[in-house]
Amino acid sequence: MTPVEARDLTHAERAYVAAAKDLAFILYEGTRTPHRSCGIALAETFGLPTRAYQALRKGGISGEGACGAIRAGEQVLGELVGDPDPTGAVTPALREAILWYQRTYPARIDRGDAPDILCNTLVRRHGDFAGPSRKAYCTNLAAEVAALTAEALLRFAPELAPTIRPLQGEPIPPPAAAPIAGPSAPG
């Protein structure tokens, strides 16, 4: 584990992560505002255009693909931390953020007895896809993924973390913090 991965988040960083989690929960839940699919809730949480995230809903539309929320977290990291040059290499910060995210989500996401992260496999134990048990599960999963994504941004590219804009209340800017030197940091 690198120093970036091992360090405790500051109070301000925990507040930023909580704001991302809360906003994704509200957007997916659909009680206080119209429901968004998992991918769209993640994109909106981080201020990104949502169009491409539509394909992630219900595990790639069919339910046979990977969980749209988990995929959306990776996609958000790619959009925010990736090289803007389409011919550019994977940035060191993106590589570290994605690797951390992929190592961390299995311990933080409730998969029950599901052997993988395919949408249909994850939600099968919750019965009817339109039912309240599945909706509650996916609402919480999308919120936890937003928290993981925010944490990855703060750990590996805090200067690229966007302001979280709750539906009500003041915007939450990312804390002014620099990452602790990791394995790919210069010097």
PDB file of N, CA and C in Angstrom, residues 52-133:
ATOM      1  N   ALA A  52     -23.329   9.810 -22.731  1.00  0.00           N
ATOM      2  CA  ALA A  52     -22.647   8.514 -22.874  1.00  0.00           C
ATOM      3  C   ALA A  52     -22.959   7.564 -21.716  1.00  0.00           C
ATOM      4  N   TYR A  53     -23.333   8.101 -20.587  1.00  0.00           N
ATOM      5  CA  TYR A  53     -23.604   7.278 -19.406  1.00  0.00           C
ATOM      6  C   TYR A  53     -24.943   6.543 -19.504  1.00  0.00           C
ATOM      7  N   GLN A  54     -25.793   6.937 -20.462  1.00  0.00           N
ATOM      8  CA  GLN A  54     -27.077   6.250 -20.649  1.00  0.00           C
ATOM      9  C   GLN A  54     -26.873   4.779 -20.979  1.00  0.00           C
ATOM     10  N   ALA A  55     -25.800   4.460 -21.678  1.00  0.00           N
ATOM     11  CA  ALA A  55     -25.534   3.074 -22.078  1.00  0.00           C
ATOM     12  C   ALA A  55     -25.165   2.183 -20.898  1.00  0.00           C
ATOM     13  N   LEU A  56     -24.892   2.770 -19.738  1.00  0.00           N
ATOM     14  CA  LEU A  56     -24.498   1.988 -18.564  1.00  0.00           C
ATOM     15  C   LEU A  56     -25.688   1.526 -17.740  1.00  0.00           C
ATOM     16  N   ARG A  57     -26.848   2.121 -17.962  1.00  0.00           N
ATOM     17  CA  ARG A  57     -28.009   1.767 -17.136  1.00  0.00           C
ATOM     18  C   ARG A  57     -28.316   0.285 -17.253  1.00  0.00           C
ATOM     19  N   LYS A  58     -28.709  -0.282 -16.161  1.00  0.00           N
ATOM     20  CA  LYS A  58     -29.035  -1.712 -16.068  1.00  0.00           C
ATOM     21  C   LYS A  58     -27.967  -2.583 -16.723  1.00  0.00           C
ATOM     22  N   GLY A  59     -26.731  -2.355 -16.353  1.00  0.00           N
ATOM     23  CA  GLY A  59     -25.648  -3.211 -16.841  1.00  0.00           C
ATOM     24  C   GLY A  59     -25.532  -3.241 -18.344  1.00  0.00           C
ATOM     25  N   GLY A  60     -25.466  -2.059 -18.975  1.00  0.00           N
ATOM     26  CA  GLY A  60     -25.350  -2.006 -20.428  1.00  0.00           C
ATOM     27  C   GLY A  60     -26.674  -2.260 -21.116  1.00  0.00           C
ATOM     28  N   ILE A  61     -27.753  -1.807 -20.540  1.00  0.00           N
ATOM     29  CA  ILE A  61     -29.123  -1.897 -21.035  1.00  0.00           C
ATOM     30  C   ILE A  61     -29.742  -3.283 -20.805  1.00  0.00           C
ATOM     31  N   SER A  62     -29.011  -4.337 -21.083  1.00  0.00           N
ATOM     32  CA  SER A  62     -29.559  -5.700 -21.038  1.00  0.00           C
ATOM     33  C   SER A  62     -29.512  -6.340 -19.655  1.00  0.00           C
ATOM     34  N   GLY A  63     -28.702  -5.797 -18.768  1.00  0.00           N
ATOM     35  CA  GLY A  63     -28.485  -6.434 -17.473  1.00  0.00           C
ATOM     36  C   GLY A  63     -27.381  -7.471 -17.505  1.00  0.00           C
ATOM     37  N   GLU A  64     -26.899  -7.792 -18.700  1.00  0.00           N
ATOM     38  CA  GLU A  64     -25.859  -8.813 -18.853  1.00  0.00           C
ATOM     39  C   GLU A  64     -24.449  -8.236 -18.755  1.00  0.00           C
ATOM     40  N   GLY A  65     -24.333  -6.913 -18.715  1.00  0.00           N
ATOM     41  CA  GLY A  65     -23.026  -6.277 -18.598  1.00  0.00           C
ATOM     42  C   GLY A  65     -22.685  -5.971 -17.154  1.00  0.00           C
ATOM     43  N   ALA A  66     -21.483  -5.445 -16.963  1.00  0.00           N
ATOM     44  CA  ALA A  66     -21.026  -5.069 -15.624  1.00  0.00           C
ATOM     45  C   ALA A  66     -21.926  -3.981 -15.047  1.00  0.00           C
ATOM     46  N   CYS A  67     -21.983  -3.936 -13.737  1.00  0.00           N
ATOM     47  CA  CYS A  67     -22.760  -2.929 -13.014  1.00  0.00           C
ATOM     48  C   CYS A  67     -22.472  -1.542 -13.581  1.00  0.00           C
ATOM     49  N   GLY A  68     -23.541  -0.842 -13.965  1.00  0.00           N
ATOM     50  CA  GLY A  68     -23.381   0.479 -14.552  1.00  0.00           C
ATOM     51  C   GLY A  68     -22.786   1.495 -13.599  1.00  0.00           C
ATOM     52  N   ALA A  69     -23.084   1.380 -12.319  1.00  0.00           N
ATOM     53  CA  ALA A  69     -22.514   2.319 -11.352  1.00  0.00           C
ATOM     54  C   ALA A  69     -21.006   2.119 -11.236  1.00  0.00           C
ATOM     55  N   ILE A  70     -20.578   0.871 -11.112  1.00  0.00           N
ATOM     56  CA  ILE A  70     -19.140   0.598 -10.988  1.00  0.00           C
ATOM     57  C   ILE A  70     -18.411   1.045 -12.246  1.00  0.00           C
ATOM     58  N   ARG A  71     -18.970   0.763 -13.408  1.00  0.00           N
ATOM     59  CA  ARG A  71     -18.374   1.204 -14.673  1.00  0.00           C
ATOM     60  C   ARG A  71     -18.354   2.730 -14.754  1.00  0.00           C
ATOM     61  N   ALA A  72     -19.431   3.373 -14.291  1.00  0.00           N
ATOM     62  CA  ALA A  72     -19.506   4.832 -14.335  1.00  0.00           C
ATOM     63  C   ALA A  72     -18.411   5.469 -13.488  1.00  0.00           C
ATOM     64  N   GLY A  73     -18.103   4.885 -12.337  1.00  0.00           N
ATOM     65  CA  GLY A  73     -17.014   5.420 -11.517  1.00  0.00           C
ATOM     66  C   GLY A  73     -15.704   5.439 -12.281  1.00  0.00           C
ATOM     67  N   GLU A  74     -15.417   4.356 -12.996  1.00  0.00           N
ATOM     68  CA  GLU A  74     -14.195   4.308 -13.816  1.00  0.00           C
ATOM     69  C   GLU A  74     -14.246   5.348 -14.928  1.00  0.00           C
ATOM     70  N   GLN A  75     -15.408   5.478 -15.553  1.00  0.00           N
ATOM     71  CA  GLN A  75     -15.546   6.427 -16.655  1.00  0.00           C
ATOM     72  C   GLN A  75     -15.382   7.868 -16.168  1.00  0.00           C
ATOM     73  N   VAL A  76     -15.953   8.187 -15.006  1.00  0.00           N
ATOM     74  CA  VAL A  76     -15.778   9.524 -14.428  1.00  0.00           C
ATOM     75  C   VAL A  76     -14.290   9.793 -14.194  1.00  0.00           C
ATOM     76  N   LEU A  77     -13.595   8.826 -13.615  1.00  0.00           N
ATOM     77  CA  LEU A  77     -12.155   9.007 -13.390  1.00  0.00           C
ATOM     78  C   LEU A  77     -11.432   9.231 -14.711  1.00  0.00           C
ATOM     79  N   GLY A  78     -11.793   8.477 -15.742  1.00  0.00           N
ATOM     80  CA  GLY A  78     -11.173   8.655 -17.048  1.00  0.00           C
ATOM     81  C   GLY A  78     -11.408  10.041 -17.612  1.00  0.00           C
ATOM     82  N   GLU A  79     -12.633  10.533 -17.486  1.00  0.00           N
ATOM     83  CA  GLU A  79     -12.942  11.864 -18.013  1.00  0.00           C
ATOM     84  C   GLU A  79     -12.205  12.964 -17.259  1.00  0.00           C
ATOM     85  N   LEU A  80     -12.123  12.824 -15.948  1.00  0.00           N
ATOM     86  CA  LEU A  80     -11.533  13.895 -15.149  1.00  0.00           C
ATOM     87  C   LEU A  80     -10.014  13.814 -15.028  1.00  0.00           C
ATOM     88  N   VAL A  81      -9.459  12.621 -15.051  1.00  0.00           N
ATOM     89  CA  VAL A  81      -8.030  12.453 -14.774  1.00  0.00           C
ATOM     90  C   VAL A  81      -7.251  12.014 -16.011  1.00  0.00           C
ATOM     91  N   GLY A  82      -7.954  11.551 -17.037  1.00  0.00           N
ATOM     92  CA  GLY A  82      -7.279  11.086 -18.245  1.00  0.00           C
ATOM     93  C   GLY A  82      -6.653  12.215 -19.042  1.00  0.00           C
ATOM     94  N   ASP A  83      -5.750  11.862 -19.931  1.00  0.00           N
ATOM     95  CA  ASP A  83      -5.098  12.823 -20.817  1.00  0.00           C
ATOM     96  C   ASP A  83      -6.133  13.365 -21.795  1.00  0.00           C
ATOM     97  N   PRO A  84      -6.286  14.687 -21.889  1.00  0.00           N
ATOM     98  CA  PRO A  84      -7.265  15.238 -22.824  1.00  0.00           C
ATOM     99  C   PRO A  84      -6.873  15.030 -24.295  1.00  0.00           C
ATOM    100  N   ASP A  85      -5.619  14.715 -24.551  1.00  0.00           N
ATOM    101  CA  ASP A  85      -5.155  14.439 -25.911  1.00  0.00           C
ATOM    102  C   ASP A  85      -5.568  13.015 -26.274  1.00  0.00           C
ATOM    103  N   PRO A  86      -6.372  12.829 -27.331  1.00  0.00           N
ATOM    104  CA  PRO A  86      -6.820  11.478 -27.667  1.00  0.00           C
ATOM    105  C   PRO A  86      -5.692  10.528 -28.048  1.00  0.00           C
ATOM    106  N   THR A  87      -4.520  11.054 -28.354  1.00  0.00           N
ATOM    107  CA  THR A  87      -3.376  10.186 -28.659  1.00  0.00           C
ATOM    108  C   THR A  87      -2.434  10.059 -27.472  1.00  0.00           C
ATOM    109  N   GLY A  88      -2.791  10.698 -26.365  1.00  0.00           N
ATOM    110  CA  GLY A  88      -1.938  10.681 -25.179  1.00  0.00           C
ATOM    111  C   GLY A  88      -1.968   9.342 -24.462  1.00  0.00           C
ATOM    112  N   ALA A  89      -0.946   9.121 -23.690  1.00  0.00           N
ATOM    113  CA  ALA A  89      -0.839   7.898 -22.885  1.00  0.00           C
ATOM    114  C   ALA A  89      -1.716   8.017 -21.643  1.00  0.00           C
ATOM    115  N   VAL A  90      -1.933   6.907 -20.977  1.00  0.00           N
ATOM    116  CA  VAL A  90      -2.633   6.920 -19.698  1.00  0.00           C
ATOM    117  C   VAL A  90      -1.797   7.746 -18.728  1.00  0.00           C
ATOM    118  N   THR A  91      -2.421   8.698 -18.070  1.00  0.00           N
ATOM    119  CA  THR A  91      -1.671   9.512 -17.120  1.00  0.00           C
ATOM    120  C   THR A  91      -1.335   8.677 -15.887  1.00  0.00           C
ATOM    121  N   PRO A  92      -0.219   8.970 -15.240  1.00  0.00           N
ATOM    122  CA  PRO A  92       0.105   8.237 -14.009  1.00  0.00           C
ATOM    123  C   PRO A  92      -1.002   8.350 -12.957  1.00  0.00           C
ATOM    124  N   ALA A  93      -1.593   9.547 -12.836  1.00  0.00           N
ATOM    125  CA  ALA A  93      -2.654   9.721 -11.838  1.00  0.00           C
ATOM    126  C   ALA A  93      -3.872   8.863 -12.174  1.00  0.00           C
ATOM    127  N   LEU A  94      -4.224   8.764 -13.463  1.00  0.00           N
ATOM    128  CA  LEU A  94      -5.362   7.924 -13.844  1.00  0.00           C
ATOM    129  C   LEU A  94      -5.062   6.459 -13.564  1.00  0.00           C
ATOM    130  N   ARG A  95      -3.872   6.024 -13.915  1.00  0.00           N
ATOM    131  CA  ARG A  95      -3.508   4.627 -13.668  1.00  0.00           C
ATOM    132  C   ARG A  95      -3.622   4.301 -12.174  1.00  0.00           C
ATOM    133  N   GLU A  96      -3.066   5.161 -11.335  1.00  0.00           N
ATOM    134  CA  GLU A  96      -3.100   4.918  -9.891  1.00  0.00           C
ATOM    135  C   GLU A  96      -4.526   4.977  -9.346  1.00  0.00           C
ATOM    136  N   ALA A  97      -5.314   5.954  -9.832  1.00  0.00           N
ATOM    137  CA  ALA A  97      -6.694   6.087  -9.360  1.00  0.00           C
ATOM    138  C   ALA A  97      -7.533   4.870  -9.743  1.00  0.00           C
ATOM    139  N   ILE A  98      -7.407   4.411 -10.980  1.00  0.00           N
ATOM    140  CA  ILE A  98      -8.184   3.254 -11.441  1.00  0.00           C
ATOM    141  C   ILE A  98      -7.754   1.987 -10.707  1.00  0.00           C
ATOM    142  N   LEU A  99      -6.453   1.794 -10.564  1.00  0.00           N
ATOM    143  CA  LEU A  99      -5.983   0.594  -9.865  1.00  0.00           C
ATOM    144  C   LEU A  99      -6.467   0.587  -8.416  1.00  0.00           C
ATOM    145  N   TRP A 100      -6.399   1.731  -7.749  1.00  0.00           N
ATOM    146  CA  TRP A 100      -6.897   1.827  -6.378  1.00  0.00           C
ATOM    147  C   TRP A 100      -8.400   1.539  -6.342  1.00  0.00           C
ATOM    148  N   TYR A 101      -9.149   2.157  -7.236  1.00  0.00           N
ATOM    149  CA  TYR A 101     -10.602   1.977  -7.319  1.00  0.00           C
ATOM    150  C   TYR A 101     -10.949   0.501  -7.517  1.00  0.00           C
ATOM    151  N   GLN A 102     -10.266  -0.147  -8.449  1.00  0.00           N
ATOM    152  CA  GLN A 102     -10.547  -1.559  -8.736  1.00  0.00           C
ATOM    153  C   GLN A 102     -10.173  -2.476  -7.573  1.00  0.00           C
ATOM    154  N   ARG A 103      -9.156  -2.095  -6.822  1.00  0.00           N
ATOM    155  CA  ARG A 103      -8.787  -2.896  -5.644  1.00  0.00           C
ATOM    156  C   ARG A 103      -9.726  -2.630  -4.466  1.00  0.00           C
ATOM    157  N   THR A 104     -10.291  -1.434  -4.402  1.00  0.00           N
ATOM    158  CA  THR A 104     -11.054  -1.010  -3.236  1.00  0.00           C
ATOM    159  C   THR A 104     -12.536  -1.347  -3.312  1.00  0.00           C
ATOM    160  N   TYR A 105     -13.145  -1.227  -4.492  1.00  0.00           N
ATOM    161  CA  TYR A 105     -14.601  -1.397  -4.520  1.00  0.00           C
ATOM    162  C   TYR A 105     -15.074  -2.777  -4.063  1.00  0.00           C
ATOM    163  N   PRO A 106     -14.349  -3.873  -4.307  1.00  0.00           N
ATOM    164  CA  PRO A 106     -14.893  -5.163  -3.853  1.00  0.00           C
ATOM    165  C   PRO A 106     -15.149  -5.221  -2.337  1.00  0.00           C
ATOM    166  N   ALA A 107     -14.344  -4.521  -1.563  1.00  0.00           N
ATOM    167  CA  ALA A 107     -14.527  -4.529  -0.110  1.00  0.00           C
ATOM    168  C   ALA A 107     -15.626  -3.563   0.338  1.00  0.00           C
ATOM    169  N   ARG A 108     -15.963  -2.598  -0.502  1.00  0.00           N
ATOM    170  CA  ARG A 108     -16.920  -1.570  -0.105  1.00  0.00           C
ATOM    171  C   ARG A 108     -18.308  -1.750  -0.719  1.00  0.00           C
ATOM    172  N   ILE A 109     -18.420  -2.593  -1.710  1.00  0.00           N
ATOM    173  CA  ILE A 109     -19.700  -2.822  -2.375  1.00  0.00           C
ATOM    174  C   ILE A 109     -20.288  -4.139  -1.867  1.00  0.00           C
ATOM    175  N   ASP A 110     -21.531  -4.091  -1.456  1.00  0.00           N
ATOM    176  CA  ASP A 110     -22.222  -5.295  -0.988  1.00  0.00           C
ATOM    177  C   ASP A 110     -22.641  -6.126  -2.197  1.00  0.00           C
ATOM    178  N   ARG A 111     -21.898  -7.202  -2.447  1.00  0.00           N
ATOM    179  CA  ARG A 111     -22.233  -8.096  -3.558  1.00  0.00           C
ATOM    180  C   ARG A 111     -23.050  -9.286  -3.091  1.00  0.00           C
ATOM    181  N   GLY A 112     -23.292  -9.405  -1.809  1.00  0.00           N
ATOM    182  CA  GLY A 112     -24.003 -10.580  -1.319  1.00  0.00           C
ATOM    183  C   GLY A 112     -23.237 -11.827  -1.714  1.00  0.00           C
ATOM    184  N   ASP A 113     -23.918 -12.781  -2.325  1.00  0.00           N
ATOM    185  CA  ASP A 113     -23.246 -14.003  -2.768  1.00  0.00           C
ATOM    186  C   ASP A 113     -22.946 -13.984  -4.266  1.00  0.00           C
ATOM    187  N   ALA A 114     -23.077 -12.822  -4.895  1.00  0.00           N
ATOM    188  CA  ALA A 114     -22.815 -12.711  -6.337  1.00  0.00           C
ATOM    189  C   ALA A 114     -21.332 -12.952  -6.613  1.00  0.00           C
ATOM    190  N   PRO A 115     -21.014 -13.820  -7.572  1.00  0.00           N
ATOM    191  CA  PRO A 115     -19.616 -14.129  -7.863  1.00  0.00           C
ATOM    192  C   PRO A 115     -18.929 -13.084  -8.743  1.00  0.00           C
ATOM    193  N   ASP A 116     -19.704 -12.141  -9.269  1.00  0.00           N
ATOM    194  CA  ASP A 116     -19.136 -11.145 -10.179  1.00  0.00           C
ATOM    195  C   ASP A 116     -19.930  -9.844 -10.039  1.00  0.00           C
ATOM    196  N   ILE A 117     -19.652  -8.890 -10.916  1.00  0.00           N
ATOM    197  CA  ILE A 117     -20.359  -7.612 -10.844  1.00  0.00           C
ATOM    198  C   ILE A 117     -21.299  -7.406 -12.027  1.00  0.00           C
ATOM    199  N   LEU A 118     -21.728  -8.484 -12.676  1.00  0.00           N
ATOM    200  CA  LEU A 118     -22.742  -8.341 -13.717  1.00  0.00           C
ATOM    201  C   LEU A 118     -24.030  -7.851 -13.067  1.00  0.00           C
ATOM    202  N   CYS A 119     -24.691  -6.929 -13.720  1.00  0.00           N
ATOM    203  CA  CYS A 119     -25.898  -6.327 -13.148  1.00  0.00           C
ATOM    204  C   CYS A 119     -26.908  -7.386 -12.714  1.00  0.00           C
ATOM    205  N   ASN A 120     -27.288  -8.265 -13.617  1.00  0.00           N
ATOM    206  CA  ASN A 120     -28.304  -9.270 -13.271  1.00  0.00           C
ATOM    207  C   ASN A 120     -27.872 -10.157 -12.111  1.00  0.00           C
ATOM    208  N   THR A 121     -26.593 -10.466 -12.030  1.00  0.00           N
ATOM    209  CA  THR A 121     -26.089 -11.302 -10.941  1.00  0.00           C
ATOM    210  C   THR A 121     -26.176 -10.560  -9.606  1.00  0.00           C
ATOM    211  N   LEU A 122     -25.803  -9.281  -9.615  1.00  0.00           N
ATOM    212  CA  LEU A 122     -25.832  -8.491  -8.381  1.00  0.00           C
ATOM    213  C   LEU A 122     -27.244  -8.303  -7.843  1.00  0.00           C
ATOM    214  N   VAL A 123     -28.200  -8.080  -8.740  1.00  0.00           N
ATOM    215  CA  VAL A 123     -29.545  -7.714  -8.278  1.00  0.00           C
ATOM    216  C   VAL A 123     -30.508  -8.893  -8.178  1.00  0.00           C
ATOM    217  N   ARG A 124     -30.126 -10.052  -8.638  1.00  0.00           N
ATOM    218  CA  ARG A 124     -31.028 -11.223  -8.648  1.00  0.00           C
ATOM    219  C   ARG A 124     -31.642 -11.481  -7.271  1.00  0.00           C
ATOM    220  N   ARG A 125     -30.848 -11.383  -6.218  1.00  0.00           N
ATOM    221  CA  ARG A 125     -31.342 -11.687  -4.864  1.00  0.00           C
ATOM    222  C   ARG A 125     -32.396 -10.694  -4.379  1.00  0.00           C
ATOM    223  N   HIS A 126     -32.550  -9.580  -5.122  1.00  0.00           N
ATOM    224  CA  HIS A 126     -33.513  -8.550  -4.719  1.00  0.00           C
ATOM    225  C   HIS A 126     -34.855  -8.685  -5.431  1.00  0.00           C
ATOM    226  N   GLY A 127     -35.013  -9.735  -6.237  1.00  0.00           N
ATOM    227  CA  GLY A 127     -36.297  -9.976  -6.890  1.00  0.00           C
ATOM    228  C   GLY A 127     -36.541  -9.068  -8.077  1.00  0.00           C
ATOM    229  N   ASP A 128     -37.786  -8.693  -8.249  1.00  0.00           N
ATOM    230  CA  ASP A 128     -38.236  -7.896  -9.390  1.00  0.00           C
ATOM    231  C   ASP A 128     -37.364  -6.655  -9.582  1.00  0.00           C
ATOM    232  N   PHE A 129     -36.893  -6.447 -10.825  1.00  0.00           N
ATOM    233  CA  PHE A 129     -36.020  -5.302 -11.085  1.00  0.00           C
ATOM    234  C   PHE A 129     -36.713  -3.984 -10.757  1.00  0.00           C
ATOM    235  N   ALA A 130     -38.028  -3.926 -10.941  1.00  0.00           N
ATOM    236  CA  ALA A 130     -38.772  -2.698 -10.652  1.00  0.00           C
ATOM    237  C   ALA A 130     -39.185  -2.602  -9.182  1.00  0.00           C
ATOM    238  N   GLY A 131     -38.849  -3.606  -8.386  1.00  0.00           N
ATOM    239  CA  GLY A 131     -39.282  -3.643  -6.996  1.00  0.00           C
ATOM    240  C   GLY A 131     -38.466  -2.767  -6.058  1.00  0.00           C
ATOM    241  N   PRO A 132     -38.999  -2.520  -4.865  1.00  0.00           N
ATOM    242  CA  PRO A 132     -38.340  -1.628  -3.907  1.00  0.00           C
ATOM    243  C   PRO A 132     -37.009  -2.156  -3.367  1.00  0.00           C
ATOM    244  N   SER A 133     -36.853  -3.459  -3.217  1.00  0.00           N
ATOM    245  CA  SER A 133     -35.597  -4.003  -2.691  1.00  0.00           C
ATOM    246  C   SER A 133     -34.446  -3.752  -3.662  1.00  0.00           C
TER     247      SER A 133
END
